[in-house]
Coordinates of C-alpha atoms in Angstrom, one line a residue:
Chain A
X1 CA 0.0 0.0 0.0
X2 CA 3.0 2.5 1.0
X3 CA 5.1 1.5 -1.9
X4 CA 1.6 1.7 -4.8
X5 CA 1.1 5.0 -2.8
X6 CA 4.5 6.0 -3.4
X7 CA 3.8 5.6 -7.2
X8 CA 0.8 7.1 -7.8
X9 CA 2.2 10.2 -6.0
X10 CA 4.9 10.1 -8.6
X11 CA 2.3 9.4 -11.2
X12 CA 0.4 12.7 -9.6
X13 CA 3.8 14.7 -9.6
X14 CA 4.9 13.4 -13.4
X15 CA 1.5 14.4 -14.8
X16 CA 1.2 17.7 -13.1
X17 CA 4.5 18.9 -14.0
X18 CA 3.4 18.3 -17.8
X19 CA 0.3 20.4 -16.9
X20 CA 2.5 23.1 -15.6
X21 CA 4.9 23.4 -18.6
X22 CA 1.6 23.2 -20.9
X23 CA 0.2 26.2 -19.4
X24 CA 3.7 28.2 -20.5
X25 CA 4.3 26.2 -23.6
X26 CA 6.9 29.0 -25.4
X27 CA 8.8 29.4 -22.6
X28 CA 9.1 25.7 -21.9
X29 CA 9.9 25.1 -25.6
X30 CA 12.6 27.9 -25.3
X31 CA 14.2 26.6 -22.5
X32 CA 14.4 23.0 -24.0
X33 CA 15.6 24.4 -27.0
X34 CA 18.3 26.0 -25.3
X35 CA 19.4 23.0 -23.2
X36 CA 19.3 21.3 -26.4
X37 CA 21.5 23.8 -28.4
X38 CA 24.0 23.3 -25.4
X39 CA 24.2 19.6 -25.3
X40 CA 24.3 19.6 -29.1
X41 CA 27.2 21.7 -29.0
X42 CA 29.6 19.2 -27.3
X43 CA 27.7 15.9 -28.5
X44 CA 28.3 17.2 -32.2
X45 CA 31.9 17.9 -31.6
X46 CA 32.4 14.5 -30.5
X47 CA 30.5 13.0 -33.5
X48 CA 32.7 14.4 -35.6
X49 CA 36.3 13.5 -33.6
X50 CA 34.9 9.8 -33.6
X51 CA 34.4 10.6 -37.7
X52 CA 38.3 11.9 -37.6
X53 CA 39.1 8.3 -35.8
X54 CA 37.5 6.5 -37.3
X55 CA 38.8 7.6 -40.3
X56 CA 42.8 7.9 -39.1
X57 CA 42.3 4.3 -37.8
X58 CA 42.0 2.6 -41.4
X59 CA 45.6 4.5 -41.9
X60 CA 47.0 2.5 -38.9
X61 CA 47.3 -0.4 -41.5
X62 CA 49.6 1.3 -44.3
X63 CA 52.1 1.6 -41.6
X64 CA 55.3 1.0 -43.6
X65 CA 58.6 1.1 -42.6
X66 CA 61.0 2.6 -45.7
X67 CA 64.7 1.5 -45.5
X68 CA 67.2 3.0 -47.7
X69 CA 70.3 1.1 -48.2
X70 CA 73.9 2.6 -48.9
X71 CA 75.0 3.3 -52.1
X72 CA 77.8 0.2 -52.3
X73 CA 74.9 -2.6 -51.8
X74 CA 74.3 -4.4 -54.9
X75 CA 71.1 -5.7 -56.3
X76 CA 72.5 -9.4 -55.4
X77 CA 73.0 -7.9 -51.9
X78 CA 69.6 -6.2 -51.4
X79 CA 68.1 -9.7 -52.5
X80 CA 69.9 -11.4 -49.6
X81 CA 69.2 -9.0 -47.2
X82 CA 65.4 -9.4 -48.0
X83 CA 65.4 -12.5 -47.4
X84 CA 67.2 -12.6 -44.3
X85 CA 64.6 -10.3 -43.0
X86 CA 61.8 -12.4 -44.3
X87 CA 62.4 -14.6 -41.6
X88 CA 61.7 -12.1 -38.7
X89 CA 58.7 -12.8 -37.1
X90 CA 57.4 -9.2 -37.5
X91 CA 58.1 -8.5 -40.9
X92 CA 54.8 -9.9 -43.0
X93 CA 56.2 -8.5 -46.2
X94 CA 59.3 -7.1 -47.6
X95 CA 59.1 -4.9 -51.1
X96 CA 62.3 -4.5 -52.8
X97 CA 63.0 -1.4 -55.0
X98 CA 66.5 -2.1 -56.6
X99 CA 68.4 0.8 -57.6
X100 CA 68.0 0.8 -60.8
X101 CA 63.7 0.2 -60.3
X102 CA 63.8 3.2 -58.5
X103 CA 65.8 5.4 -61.3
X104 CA 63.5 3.7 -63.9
X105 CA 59.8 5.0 -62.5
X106 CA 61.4 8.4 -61.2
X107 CA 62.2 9.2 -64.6
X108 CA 58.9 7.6 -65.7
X109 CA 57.1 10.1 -63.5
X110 CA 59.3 12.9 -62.5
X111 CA 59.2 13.9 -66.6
X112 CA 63.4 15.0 -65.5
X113 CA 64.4 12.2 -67.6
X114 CA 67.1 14.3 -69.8
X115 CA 68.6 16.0 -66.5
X116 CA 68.7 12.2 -65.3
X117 CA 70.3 11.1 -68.4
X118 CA 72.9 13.7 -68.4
X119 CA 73.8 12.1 -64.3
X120 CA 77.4 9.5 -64.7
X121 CA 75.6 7.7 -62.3
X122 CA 72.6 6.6 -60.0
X123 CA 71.7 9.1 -57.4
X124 CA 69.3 6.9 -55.9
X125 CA 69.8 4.2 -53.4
X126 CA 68.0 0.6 -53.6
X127 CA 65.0 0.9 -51.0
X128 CA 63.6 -2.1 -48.8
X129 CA 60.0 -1.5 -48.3
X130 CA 58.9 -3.3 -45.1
X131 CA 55.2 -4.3 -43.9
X132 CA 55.4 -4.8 -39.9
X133 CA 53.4 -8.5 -39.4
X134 CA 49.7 -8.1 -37.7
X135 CA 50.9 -9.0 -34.4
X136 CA 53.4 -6.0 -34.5
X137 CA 51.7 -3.3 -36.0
X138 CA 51.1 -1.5 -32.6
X139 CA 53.1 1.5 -32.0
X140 CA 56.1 0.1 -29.1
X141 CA 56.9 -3.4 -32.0
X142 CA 57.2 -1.0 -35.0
X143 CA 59.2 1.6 -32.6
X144 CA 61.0 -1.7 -32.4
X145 CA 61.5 -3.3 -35.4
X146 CA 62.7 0.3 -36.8
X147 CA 65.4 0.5 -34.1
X148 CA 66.7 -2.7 -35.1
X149 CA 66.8 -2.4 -38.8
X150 CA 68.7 1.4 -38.1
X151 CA 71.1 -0.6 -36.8
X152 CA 71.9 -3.1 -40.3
X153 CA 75.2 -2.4 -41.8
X154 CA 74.0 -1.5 -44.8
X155 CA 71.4 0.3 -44.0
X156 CA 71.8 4.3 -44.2
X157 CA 68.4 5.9 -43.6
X158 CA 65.0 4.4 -42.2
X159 CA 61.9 6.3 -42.2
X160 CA 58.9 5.5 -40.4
X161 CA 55.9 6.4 -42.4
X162 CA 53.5 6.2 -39.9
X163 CA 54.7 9.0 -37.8
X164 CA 53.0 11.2 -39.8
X165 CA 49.6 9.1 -38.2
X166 CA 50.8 9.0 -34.9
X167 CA 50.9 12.7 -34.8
X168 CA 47.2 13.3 -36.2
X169 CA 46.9 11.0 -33.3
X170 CA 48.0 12.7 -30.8
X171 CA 46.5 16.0 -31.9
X172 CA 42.9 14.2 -32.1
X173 CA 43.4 13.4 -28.5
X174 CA 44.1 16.8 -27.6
X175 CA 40.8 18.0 -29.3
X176 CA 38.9 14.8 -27.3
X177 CA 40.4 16.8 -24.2
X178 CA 39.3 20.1 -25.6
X179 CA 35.5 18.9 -26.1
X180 CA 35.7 16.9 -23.0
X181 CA 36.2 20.0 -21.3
X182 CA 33.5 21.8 -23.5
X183 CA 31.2 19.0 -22.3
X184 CA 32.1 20.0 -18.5
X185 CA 31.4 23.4 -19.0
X186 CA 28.5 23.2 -21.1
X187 CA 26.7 20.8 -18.7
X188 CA 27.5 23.4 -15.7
X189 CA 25.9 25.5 -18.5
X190 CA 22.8 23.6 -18.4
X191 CA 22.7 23.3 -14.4
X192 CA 22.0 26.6 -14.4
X193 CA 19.8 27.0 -17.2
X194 CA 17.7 24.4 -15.4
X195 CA 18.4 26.1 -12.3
X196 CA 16.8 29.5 -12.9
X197 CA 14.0 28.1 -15.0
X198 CA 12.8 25.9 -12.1
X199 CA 13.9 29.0 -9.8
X200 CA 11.4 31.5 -12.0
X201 CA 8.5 28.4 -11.7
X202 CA 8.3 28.4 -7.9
X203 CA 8.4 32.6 -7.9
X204 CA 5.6 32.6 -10.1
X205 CA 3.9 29.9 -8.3
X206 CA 4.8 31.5 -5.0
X207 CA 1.2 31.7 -3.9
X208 CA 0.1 28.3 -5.0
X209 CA 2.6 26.8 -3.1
X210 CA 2.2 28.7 0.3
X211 CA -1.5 27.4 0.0
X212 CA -0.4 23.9 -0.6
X213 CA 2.1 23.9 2.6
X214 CA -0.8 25.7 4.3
X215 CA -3.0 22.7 4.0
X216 CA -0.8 20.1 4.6
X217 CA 1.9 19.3 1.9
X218 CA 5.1 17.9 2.7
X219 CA 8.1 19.0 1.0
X220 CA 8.2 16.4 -1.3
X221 CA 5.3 17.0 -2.6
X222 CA 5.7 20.2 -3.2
X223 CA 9.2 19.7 -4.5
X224 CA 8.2 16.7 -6.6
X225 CA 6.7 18.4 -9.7
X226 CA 9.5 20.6 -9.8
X227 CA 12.1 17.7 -10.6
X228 CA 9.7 16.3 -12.7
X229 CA 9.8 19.3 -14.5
X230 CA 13.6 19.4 -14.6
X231 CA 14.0 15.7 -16.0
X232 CA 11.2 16.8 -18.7
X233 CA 13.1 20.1 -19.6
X234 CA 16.9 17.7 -19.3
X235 CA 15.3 14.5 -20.9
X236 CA 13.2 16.8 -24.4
X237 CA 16.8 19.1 -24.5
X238 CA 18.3 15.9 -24.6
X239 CA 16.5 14.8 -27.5
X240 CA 16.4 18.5 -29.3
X241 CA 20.4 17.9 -29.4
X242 CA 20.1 14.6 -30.6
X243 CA 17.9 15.7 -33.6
X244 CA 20.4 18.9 -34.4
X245 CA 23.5 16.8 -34.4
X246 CA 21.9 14.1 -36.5
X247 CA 20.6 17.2 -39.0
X248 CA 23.9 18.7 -39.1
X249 CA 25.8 15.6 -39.8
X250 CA 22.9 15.0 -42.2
X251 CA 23.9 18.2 -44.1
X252 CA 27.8 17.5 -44.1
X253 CA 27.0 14.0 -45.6
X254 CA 27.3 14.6 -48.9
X255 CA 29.8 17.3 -49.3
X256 CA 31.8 14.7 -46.8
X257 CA 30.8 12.2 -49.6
X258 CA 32.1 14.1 -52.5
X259 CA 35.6 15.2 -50.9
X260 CA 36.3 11.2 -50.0
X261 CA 35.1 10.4 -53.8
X262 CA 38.0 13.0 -54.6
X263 CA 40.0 11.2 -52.8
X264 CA 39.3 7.9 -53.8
X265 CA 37.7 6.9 -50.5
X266 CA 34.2 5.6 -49.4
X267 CA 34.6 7.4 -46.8
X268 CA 30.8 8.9 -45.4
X269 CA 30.0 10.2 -41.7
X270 CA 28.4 8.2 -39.5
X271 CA 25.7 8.9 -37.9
X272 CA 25.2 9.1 -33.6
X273 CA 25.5 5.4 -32.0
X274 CA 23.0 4.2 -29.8
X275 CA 25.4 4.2 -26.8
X276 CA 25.8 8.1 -27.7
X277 CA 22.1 9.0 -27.9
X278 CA 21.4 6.7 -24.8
X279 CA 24.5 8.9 -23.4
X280 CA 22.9 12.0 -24.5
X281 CA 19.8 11.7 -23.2
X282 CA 20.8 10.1 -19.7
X283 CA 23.5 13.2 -19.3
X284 CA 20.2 15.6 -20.4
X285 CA 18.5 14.0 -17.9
X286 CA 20.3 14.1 -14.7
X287 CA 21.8 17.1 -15.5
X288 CA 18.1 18.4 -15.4
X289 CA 17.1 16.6 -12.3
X290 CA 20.3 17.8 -10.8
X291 CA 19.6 21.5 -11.8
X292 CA 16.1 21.4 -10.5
X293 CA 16.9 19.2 -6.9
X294 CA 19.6 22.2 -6.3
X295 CA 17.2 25.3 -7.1
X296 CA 14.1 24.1 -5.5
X297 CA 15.8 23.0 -3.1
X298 CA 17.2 26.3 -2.0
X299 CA 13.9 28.2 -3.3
X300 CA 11.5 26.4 -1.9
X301 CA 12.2 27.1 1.9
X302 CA 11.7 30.7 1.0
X303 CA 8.5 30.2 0.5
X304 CA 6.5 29.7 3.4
X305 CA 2.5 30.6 4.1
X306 CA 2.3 33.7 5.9
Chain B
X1 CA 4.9 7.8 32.8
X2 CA 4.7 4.0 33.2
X3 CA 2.0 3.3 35.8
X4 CA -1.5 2.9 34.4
X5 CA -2.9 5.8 36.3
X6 CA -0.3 8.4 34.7
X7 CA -0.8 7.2 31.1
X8 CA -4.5 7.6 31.9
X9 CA -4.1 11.4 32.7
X10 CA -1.6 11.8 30.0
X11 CA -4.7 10.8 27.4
X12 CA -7.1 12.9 29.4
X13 CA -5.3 15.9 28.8
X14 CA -3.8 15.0 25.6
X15 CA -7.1 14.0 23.8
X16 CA -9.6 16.3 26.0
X17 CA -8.2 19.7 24.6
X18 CA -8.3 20.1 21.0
X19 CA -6.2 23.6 21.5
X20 CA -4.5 24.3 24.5
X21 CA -2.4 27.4 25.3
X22 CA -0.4 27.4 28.6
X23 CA 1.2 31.3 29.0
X24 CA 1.8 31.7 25.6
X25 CA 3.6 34.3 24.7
X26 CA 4.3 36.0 21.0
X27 CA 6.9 38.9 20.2
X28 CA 7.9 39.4 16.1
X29 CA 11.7 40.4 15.5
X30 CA 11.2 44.3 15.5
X31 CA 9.9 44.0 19.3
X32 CA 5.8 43.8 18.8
X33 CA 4.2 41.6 21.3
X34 CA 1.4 40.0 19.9
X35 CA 0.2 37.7 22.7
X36 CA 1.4 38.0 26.1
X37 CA 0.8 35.5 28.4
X38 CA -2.8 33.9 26.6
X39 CA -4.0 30.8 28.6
X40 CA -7.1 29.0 27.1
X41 CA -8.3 25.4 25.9
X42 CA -11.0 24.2 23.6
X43 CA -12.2 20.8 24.3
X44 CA -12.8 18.4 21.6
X45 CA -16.0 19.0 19.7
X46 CA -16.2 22.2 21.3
X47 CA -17.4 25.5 19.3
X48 CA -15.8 28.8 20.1
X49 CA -15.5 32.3 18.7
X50 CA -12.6 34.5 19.2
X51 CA -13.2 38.4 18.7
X52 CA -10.9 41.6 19.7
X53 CA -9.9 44.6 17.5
X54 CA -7.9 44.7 14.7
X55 CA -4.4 44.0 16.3
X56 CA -5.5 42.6 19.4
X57 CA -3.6 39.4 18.2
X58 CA -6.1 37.2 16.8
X59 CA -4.3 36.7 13.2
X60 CA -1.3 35.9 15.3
X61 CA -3.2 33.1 17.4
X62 CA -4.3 31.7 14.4
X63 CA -1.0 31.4 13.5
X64 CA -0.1 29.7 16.1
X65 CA -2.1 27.0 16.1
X66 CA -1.4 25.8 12.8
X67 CA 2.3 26.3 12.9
X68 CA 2.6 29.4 10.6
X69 CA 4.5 30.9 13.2
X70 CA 6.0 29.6 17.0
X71 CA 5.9 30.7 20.3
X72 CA 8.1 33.0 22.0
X73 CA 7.3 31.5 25.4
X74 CA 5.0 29.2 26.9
X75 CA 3.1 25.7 25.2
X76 CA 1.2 25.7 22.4
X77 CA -0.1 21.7 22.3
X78 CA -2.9 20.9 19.5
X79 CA -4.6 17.7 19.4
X80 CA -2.1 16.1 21.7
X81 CA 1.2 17.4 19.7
X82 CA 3.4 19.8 21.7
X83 CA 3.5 22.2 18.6
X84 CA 6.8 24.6 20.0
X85 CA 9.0 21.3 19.8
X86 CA 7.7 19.8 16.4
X87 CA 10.5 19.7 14.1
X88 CA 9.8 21.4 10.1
X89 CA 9.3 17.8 8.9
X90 CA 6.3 17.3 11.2
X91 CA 4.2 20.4 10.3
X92 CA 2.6 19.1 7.3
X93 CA 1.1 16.1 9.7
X94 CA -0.3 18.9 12.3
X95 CA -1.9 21.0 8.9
X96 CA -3.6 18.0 7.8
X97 CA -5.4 17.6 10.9
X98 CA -6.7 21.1 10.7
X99 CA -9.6 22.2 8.4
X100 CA -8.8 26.3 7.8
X101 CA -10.9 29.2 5.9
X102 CA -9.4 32.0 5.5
X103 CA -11.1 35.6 4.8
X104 CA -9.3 36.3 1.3
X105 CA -10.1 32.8 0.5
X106 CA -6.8 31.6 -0.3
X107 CA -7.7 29.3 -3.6
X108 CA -5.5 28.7 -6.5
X109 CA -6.9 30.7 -9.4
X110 CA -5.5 28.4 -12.0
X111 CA -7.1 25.6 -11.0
X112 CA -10.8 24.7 -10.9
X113 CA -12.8 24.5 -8.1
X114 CA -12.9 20.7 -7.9
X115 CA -9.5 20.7 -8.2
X116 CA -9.2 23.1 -5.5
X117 CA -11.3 21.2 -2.9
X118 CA -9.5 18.1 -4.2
X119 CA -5.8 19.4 -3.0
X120 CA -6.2 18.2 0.6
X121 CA -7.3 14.2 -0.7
X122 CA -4.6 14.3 -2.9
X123 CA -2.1 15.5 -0.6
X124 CA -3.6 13.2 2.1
X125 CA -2.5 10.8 -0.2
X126 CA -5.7 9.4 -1.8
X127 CA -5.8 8.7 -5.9
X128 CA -8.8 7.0 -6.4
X129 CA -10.5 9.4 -8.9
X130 CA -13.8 8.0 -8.2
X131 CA -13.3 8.7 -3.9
X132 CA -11.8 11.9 -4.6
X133 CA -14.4 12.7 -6.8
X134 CA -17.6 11.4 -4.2
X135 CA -15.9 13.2 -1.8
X136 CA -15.8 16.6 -3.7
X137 CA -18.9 16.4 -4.5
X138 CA -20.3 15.5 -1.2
X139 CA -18.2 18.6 0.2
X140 CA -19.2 21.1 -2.4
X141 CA -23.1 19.7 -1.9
X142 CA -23.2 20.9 1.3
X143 CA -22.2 24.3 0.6
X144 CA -24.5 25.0 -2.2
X145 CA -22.0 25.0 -4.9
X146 CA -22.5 21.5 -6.8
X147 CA -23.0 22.8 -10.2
X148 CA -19.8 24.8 -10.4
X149 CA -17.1 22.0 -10.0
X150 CA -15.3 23.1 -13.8
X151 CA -15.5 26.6 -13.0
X152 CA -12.2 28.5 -11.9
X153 CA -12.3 30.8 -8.5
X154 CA -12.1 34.3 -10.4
X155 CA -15.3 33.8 -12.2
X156 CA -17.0 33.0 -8.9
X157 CA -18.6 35.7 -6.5
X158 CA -16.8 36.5 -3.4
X159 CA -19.6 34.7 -1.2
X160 CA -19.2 31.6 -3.4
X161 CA -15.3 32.0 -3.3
X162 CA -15.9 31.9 0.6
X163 CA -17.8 28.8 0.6
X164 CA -15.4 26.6 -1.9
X165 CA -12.9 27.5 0.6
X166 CA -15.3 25.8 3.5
X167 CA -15.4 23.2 0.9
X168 CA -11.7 22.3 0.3
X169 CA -11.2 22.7 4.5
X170 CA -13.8 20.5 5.1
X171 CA -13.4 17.4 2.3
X172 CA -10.9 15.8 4.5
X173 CA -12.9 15.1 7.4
X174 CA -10.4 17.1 9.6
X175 CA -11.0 17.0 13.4
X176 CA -10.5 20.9 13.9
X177 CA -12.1 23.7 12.1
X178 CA -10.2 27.4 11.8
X179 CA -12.2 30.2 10.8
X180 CA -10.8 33.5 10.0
X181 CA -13.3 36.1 9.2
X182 CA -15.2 33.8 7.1
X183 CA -18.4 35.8 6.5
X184 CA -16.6 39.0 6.2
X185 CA -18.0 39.6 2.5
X186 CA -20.9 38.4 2.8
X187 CA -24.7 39.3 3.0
X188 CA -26.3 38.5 6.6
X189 CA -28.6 35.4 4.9
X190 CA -25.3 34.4 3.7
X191 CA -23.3 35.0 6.5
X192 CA -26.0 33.0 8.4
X193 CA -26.0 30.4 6.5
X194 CA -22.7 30.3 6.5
X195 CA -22.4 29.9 10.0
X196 CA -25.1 27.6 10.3
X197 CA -22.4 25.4 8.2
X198 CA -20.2 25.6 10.9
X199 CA -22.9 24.7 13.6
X200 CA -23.9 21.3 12.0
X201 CA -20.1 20.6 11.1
X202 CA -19.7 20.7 15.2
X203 CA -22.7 18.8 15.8
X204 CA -21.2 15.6 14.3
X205 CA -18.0 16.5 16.7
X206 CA -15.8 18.5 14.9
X207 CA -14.2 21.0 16.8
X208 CA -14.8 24.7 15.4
X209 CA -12.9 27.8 16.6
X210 CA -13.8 31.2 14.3
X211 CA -12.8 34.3 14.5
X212 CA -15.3 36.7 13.9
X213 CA -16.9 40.7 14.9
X214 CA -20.4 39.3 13.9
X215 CA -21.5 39.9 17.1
X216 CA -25.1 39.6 16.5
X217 CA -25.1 36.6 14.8
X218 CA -22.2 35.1 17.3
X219 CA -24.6 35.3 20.0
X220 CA -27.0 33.2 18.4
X221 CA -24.8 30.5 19.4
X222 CA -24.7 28.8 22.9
X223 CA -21.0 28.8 22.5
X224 CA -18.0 30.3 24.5
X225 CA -16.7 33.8 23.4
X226 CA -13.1 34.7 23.9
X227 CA -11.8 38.3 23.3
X228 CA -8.6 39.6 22.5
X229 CA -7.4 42.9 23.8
X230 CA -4.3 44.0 23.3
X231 CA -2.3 40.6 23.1
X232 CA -4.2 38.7 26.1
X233 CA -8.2 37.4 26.5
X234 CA -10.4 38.9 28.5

């Protein structure tokens, strides 16, 4: 009996805090609006850094480690020293660009073929183009495997060509930092947008609520529709940012589309994933519960029957 | 406490007197005394009237009794609960127990009038529409105002305002009745009537305290008169 009781109080409170915002629908419409421009700030940010990851993570694969050899090692040599290397466990695949192979498709696609011509000799070196194996493509066993092929004899000059990767890394992460702290600030943000609406609610219900303490309400009860009305304003903001960040990434879809077709990718955005909207809306929601429990909490003491 | 005969006279006194003041004493911050030294009790299912001038500290009694404001000295004890040492939590109990009309009517305009003499059900903690809703109308029946359930306070006369208020104080069953001023706007047949309201509500043993300067029609009643002068009774 206590604990249906308990219920249908809620089920009083939940229903009469939707009356309430009815009765003011434009300013309850604007104030979800806002909280939802506010959460959609941060939650779109962080759509499109998971885009950039997802994106930079397919380039994790082309890792490649370029060796150039000294000038005095032979196309018989370089063959040897392939295969010597083939048997490394962490080497999948070993490209070999003799010399001469090398001089051959430069001029090909340079177009400096008469300047080459007029060279006594070969400027280039033979290369050794080496694919790290799938258990060693992680950052430390590549670091690895590149310190120990600096240290061949007739090697003269590796080059990692992933670093370039790793540093797009490493600036995404700073941005996740960047929104993470946008998030913190903009949920504060949303506190206290909660907070003075459900602050403006119980002034302009002042007298209403004297008369209900007057005859006998509890706190709670009086409090109740309140942070009801906070989890309806955090919970529909919620969903307002959810529907701008899925129109925006909606609207960068195709011109996305057509750069990535430029570039020979199919790359296209993806959309929010469920764990982000259920994210979304939860963080909208507590955020608004919290907002209200701290205003009315303070406000509602202030008003007492007189 | 613990012998039989002690717990015997701790019910006598606790569930004889409705009300009881023992040298209560009320001063606001700023220095006014209110009340000084006011000693009275109304048994249960008593009917009194309180009268005095404007000032003489009747609001402030009032007050009192239902927790609005506290004691500066002395023990105000209603319906057995020593009000002066109730803790903020406990209040709302105490108001339940207390029917109250007050003389600007104190209704929530943006509701209706059923809704308005449904508040003390639902914060009594019924919700069973169709009890709530017998209950009403049994409340509103009795003072004249059945067919006006959907209408909202402001479109209502003040007479009619007066009597949803005895409505919504009374729909709970409550075991004491407070009366401020409550046929201050209205006609004498209304104000009569009124009252007569208040006389059968004490015939079936509810306690009823009013305030009121309707002498004439206060002295149609059989019941005890205290007056306020000047912060004590007379």
């Amino acid at each position: 009996m206590r604990i249906k009781n308990y219920f249908l109080n809620h089920l009083y409170a939940f229903f009469y805090s939707l009356g309430q915002m009815s009765r003011a629908p434009l300013s309850s419409v604007m104030t979800m609006v806002v909280i939802g421009i506010t959460l959609a700030l941060p939650a779109g940010l962080y759509a499109v850094l998971k885009n950039a990851q997802q994106l930079s993570a397919g380039w994790d694969d082309v890792a490649q480690i370029s060796v150039f050899l000294k000038k005095d090692v032979d196309s018989q040599a370089l063959a040897g020293l392939a295969k010597r290397l083939h048997d490394r466990p962490d080497i999948a695949k070993i490209t070999t660009v003799p010399a001469a192979q090398a001089l051959e498709e430069f001029r090909k696609l340079s177009g400096f073929d008469d300047a080459l011509r007029a060279l006594d000799e070969n400027p280039l070196p033979s290369v050794l183009i080496i694919q790290p194996a799938v258990g060693y493509a992680d950052p430390a066993a590549v670091e690895h495997l590149q310190a120990s092929l600096r240290k061949l004899p007739e090697a003269d000059f590796v080059q990692l060509d992933i670093q370039w990767v790793q540093r797009l890394h490493a600036v995404l992460e700073i941005a996740k930092r960047g929104v993470e702290i946008l998030a913190v600030l903009l949920g504060l943000a949303v506190l206290l947008i909660v907070g003075n609406t459900i602050r403006l609610g119980v002034q302009s219900n002042r007298d209403e609520i004297a008369i209900t303490k007057l005859i006998g309400a509890t706190d709670g009860f009086v409090r109740r529709p309140f942070l009801y009305a906070g989890v309806w304003y955090g919970l529909l903001g919620g969903i307002i940012a959810w529907g701008l960040v899925s129109l925006a990434l909606l609207l960068l879809d195709e011109p996305v589309r057509k750069v990535s077709a430029l570039y020979d990718s199919a790359f296209a955005l993806g959309m929010l994933d469920a764990w982000t909207i259920l994210l979304l809306l939860c963080s909208g929601t507590l955020l608004g519960l919290l907002g209200s429990w701290l205003a009315v909490g303070k406000h509602l003491r202030a008003v007492e029957p007189d | 406490m613990s012998t039989p005969c002690s717990i015997f006279f701790f019910l006598l006194t606790t569930f004889e007197n409705m009300i009881q003041f023992t040298n209560v004493t009320k001063r606001y911050p700023g220095g006014h005394q209110a009340l000084s030294n006011v000693s009275f009790e109304l048994k249960s299912g008593e009917m009194a009237f309180l009268t005095g001038h404007s000032g003489a500290g009747k609001s402030t009694l009032l007050k009192l009794i239902t927790c609005i404001e506290r004691p500066t000295a002395g023990q105000v004890m209603v319906n057995g609960k020593n009000l002066g040492k109730l803790g903020r939590r406990h209040v709302p109990a105490v108001r339940r127990q207390i029917g109250m009309i007050f003389q600007d009517h104190k209704l929530i305009n943006e509701r209706t009038v059923f809704d308005n003499v449904a508040l003390p059900l639902v914060i009594a903690g019924l919700h069973n529409h169709q009890e709530i809703a017998r209950r009403v109308r049994a409340a509103l029946d009795k003072v004249g105002l059945l067919g006006k359930e959907k209408q909202y306070p402001v479109t209502l006369s003040s007479g009619e305002q007066q009597r949803v208020g005895i409505a919504r104080a009374v729909v709970n069953k409550p075991a004491l009745l407070l009366a401020d001023e409550p046929t201050g706007n209205l006609d004498p047949d209304l104000a009569a009537e009124v009252m007569g309201l208040f006389g059968q509500f004490n015939q079936v043993g509810v306690t009823v305290l009013i305030v009121s300067h309707n002498i004439d029609l206060i002295s149609r009643f059989r019941s005890r008169i205290l007056h306020l002068e000047n912060g004590g009774l007379v």
